[in-house]
Amino acid sequence: MRASDFETAVRDLGFGKTLPTAVYVYAPTSEALTPALQAVIDRLRLRLKLDESYNVLKFSKDFSVSFLRYPLFFENPHPVLAESVRVNLATGTAKHITYDRHANPPILHRKERFLPAGHPSIPLFARLTSQEEQAQLYEKPSTIGFKANWEKLLIEKGLAYRDHELIQVQHDTPASPRSIERVHRHRTALTRTQLSKPLRQALESGVLCSTKTLFDYGCGLGTDANMLRTMGYTVGAWDPAYFPDDPKVHADVVNLGYVLNVIEDPAERVEVLVEAWSYTRDVLIVSTLIAGNEEYDSVRHLSDGILTKRNTFQKYFSPTEIRGLIESALEVEAYPLSVGIYVAFRDERNAQSFLSQRSHRVIDWAQLNHRLGLPAPRKRAEAVDLYQQHKELLDEFWNASLDLGRLPHEGEFQRCVELRRALGSRAKAHRLLLERFGEETYFAACQSRKEDLLVYLATSQLRKRIPPKALGFRLQADLISHFGSYSKAQADGQALLLSLRNNEVLHAAAQTLSFGWWNSPEGHFSIHRSLIDDLPPSLRVFLECAAHLYGSPRNADVIKLHLNSHKVTFLSYDDFDRKPFPILQSRTKIDLPRLSINVFESPNTAMAPILCCKERFLNTDYPGYKRMQEVSRRLSMLLGVQASNLGPNDENAPSQLKLAAIMKQLGLKADLTKLRKRKSSPEG
């Protein structure tokens, strides 16, 4: 089924709860659906083994369908979501989320709208909705879609349910987790000497720049705000403990940094998230602690988290849990900058610009031409004179053309008026520059940019479907220039993504490369982050599919591509560049078929395995490459085995303790060279 046919079939349903982004229907079977949708739903239920307990269907405008399991749909006034299986109809991939252990799962309202016309339960459900409207329970729609928030509101209003009837009751005010246990939220504020990781990531990715204002919601001691102000940024900051009297302000970028994980009340987390979003003009940054990073020795359980010995609360989210919370509460898609750090955009065009820019490589074309040995083009004397007269202007125009892989439009090059005055037209300037620098360089730039766009288009198939009007001007111009049309661009991206189902495509791409470490028996291919841009499009897409859950791959030191099992592991080491044998700090494994993520923190102990032969994952021009080779040669002689056969995070690699003992016994330094004995001074 094509996306346009899907939209038409959903429109023709004739019933369901319609929201801006989706239509929800009660359909434990496909009986009430249109024939076109019946065929799709029956086929998916059979393939995914989904029975009638998945009783609510969500038809999304992004060309996806979700099977939602709401137990006791008819008995519970507001059924609680237990499971969700979302299927991307463009790729066929399915994402499964369970809510059984969530302290604050989503709930349903206005059940009568989910049912087909004439259903006998519609009058009962509609009467309850009318009572709830009269009681003014729907005044804050942004928070009432969660169980804990709804129950908190009922208590505040003195209301409860008798079957499907809203009744007035006298509630005993329940003790919040904070009042039962004295929780000191302010003690979680840290004294730091550098910017926090979320804001470093925001700066590196371009989400935050000097032209944008920032509001740090829950700023703690205000370290980030003070540092950014020193750098010339316009920053507002507020914290309930340290800066309670400072105003909450609207800003282009709002940072909610490690705030939600110190709030012990699940309902309050939603309220804080929604309030931070209300101050956001462009992008909200949300960061939390992630399960797998726990470092506390003695803790007690409180609510859905832990209480430390200092009486501070910490909630460790799973990556899917925090992402789901953001998307459910704000009704926009959340994108990872890193594990546990997400951004949500107000404007879809800015979101797509951010995503396309992430796959845009920055290439030094002059250096590349020299390295490839491209011959210098012959230049006409007239062209040389004209170029020399306007060298600065033309160089700027040439660099813009290479960056875009096409001629810049009027609004994309600020000096267009000056260029026309000097050369007559953009086309004439372009011809002169081709004579000056050669067609090979320009065509290589066009091909490079087209590959970048293909990577973006392929991975965009994993996200919601974006109509052309939701793309920024530059991205629209890119797609038209390089593919001819938006539909052709989408088709090419989808074809590239679907080709990765064939393991032979991935193996062939890896085996042609002159860099990286290839473990043929295991089907693993590992590289250092410095080589990401040198991968062919198929492997870049494979990696970017994992980045859809992990964030920027450049946050890791070594990346292992499991080409047989379609998994990606991101490995971070302790000072990879400077230490001869770095120790693994964290390992994040992405399972692409299941769209799942697992984070493993390695204890920094003497028993941790070392990373051997770092140069295997690097290119030969990497700084210190030859020195690394020499250290690896010495290690192999020392161990009596070929150290280059030991993979990253290999359990057969010697531990830090074992290597240190051998080095001490033999009198070796960290780089495995002999220690020099100090000369004793003569007695005088």
Short mmCIF file of C-alpha atoms in Angstrom, two decimals, residues 217 254 271-280 284:
data_model
loop_
_atom_site.label_atom_id
_atom_site.label_comp_id
_atom_site.label_asym_id
_atom_site.label_seq_id
_atom_site.Cartn_x
_atom_site.Cartn_y
_atom_site.Cartn_z
CA TYR A 217 15.17 25.37 33.52
CA VAL A 254 15.35 25.57 26.69
CA GLU A 271 4.02 18.80 34.53
CA VAL A 272 7.64 20.02 34.56
CA LEU A 273 8.29 18.67 31.05
CA VAL A 274 5.18 20.37 29.66
CA GLU A 275 6.00 23.64 31.43
CA ALA A 276 9.57 23.66 30.05
CA TRP A 277 8.10 23.10 26.58
CA SER A 278 5.76 26.06 27.07
CA TYR A 279 8.82 28.36 27.36
CA THR A 280 10.43 26.87 24.22
CA LEU A 284 13.90 21.78 24.00
#
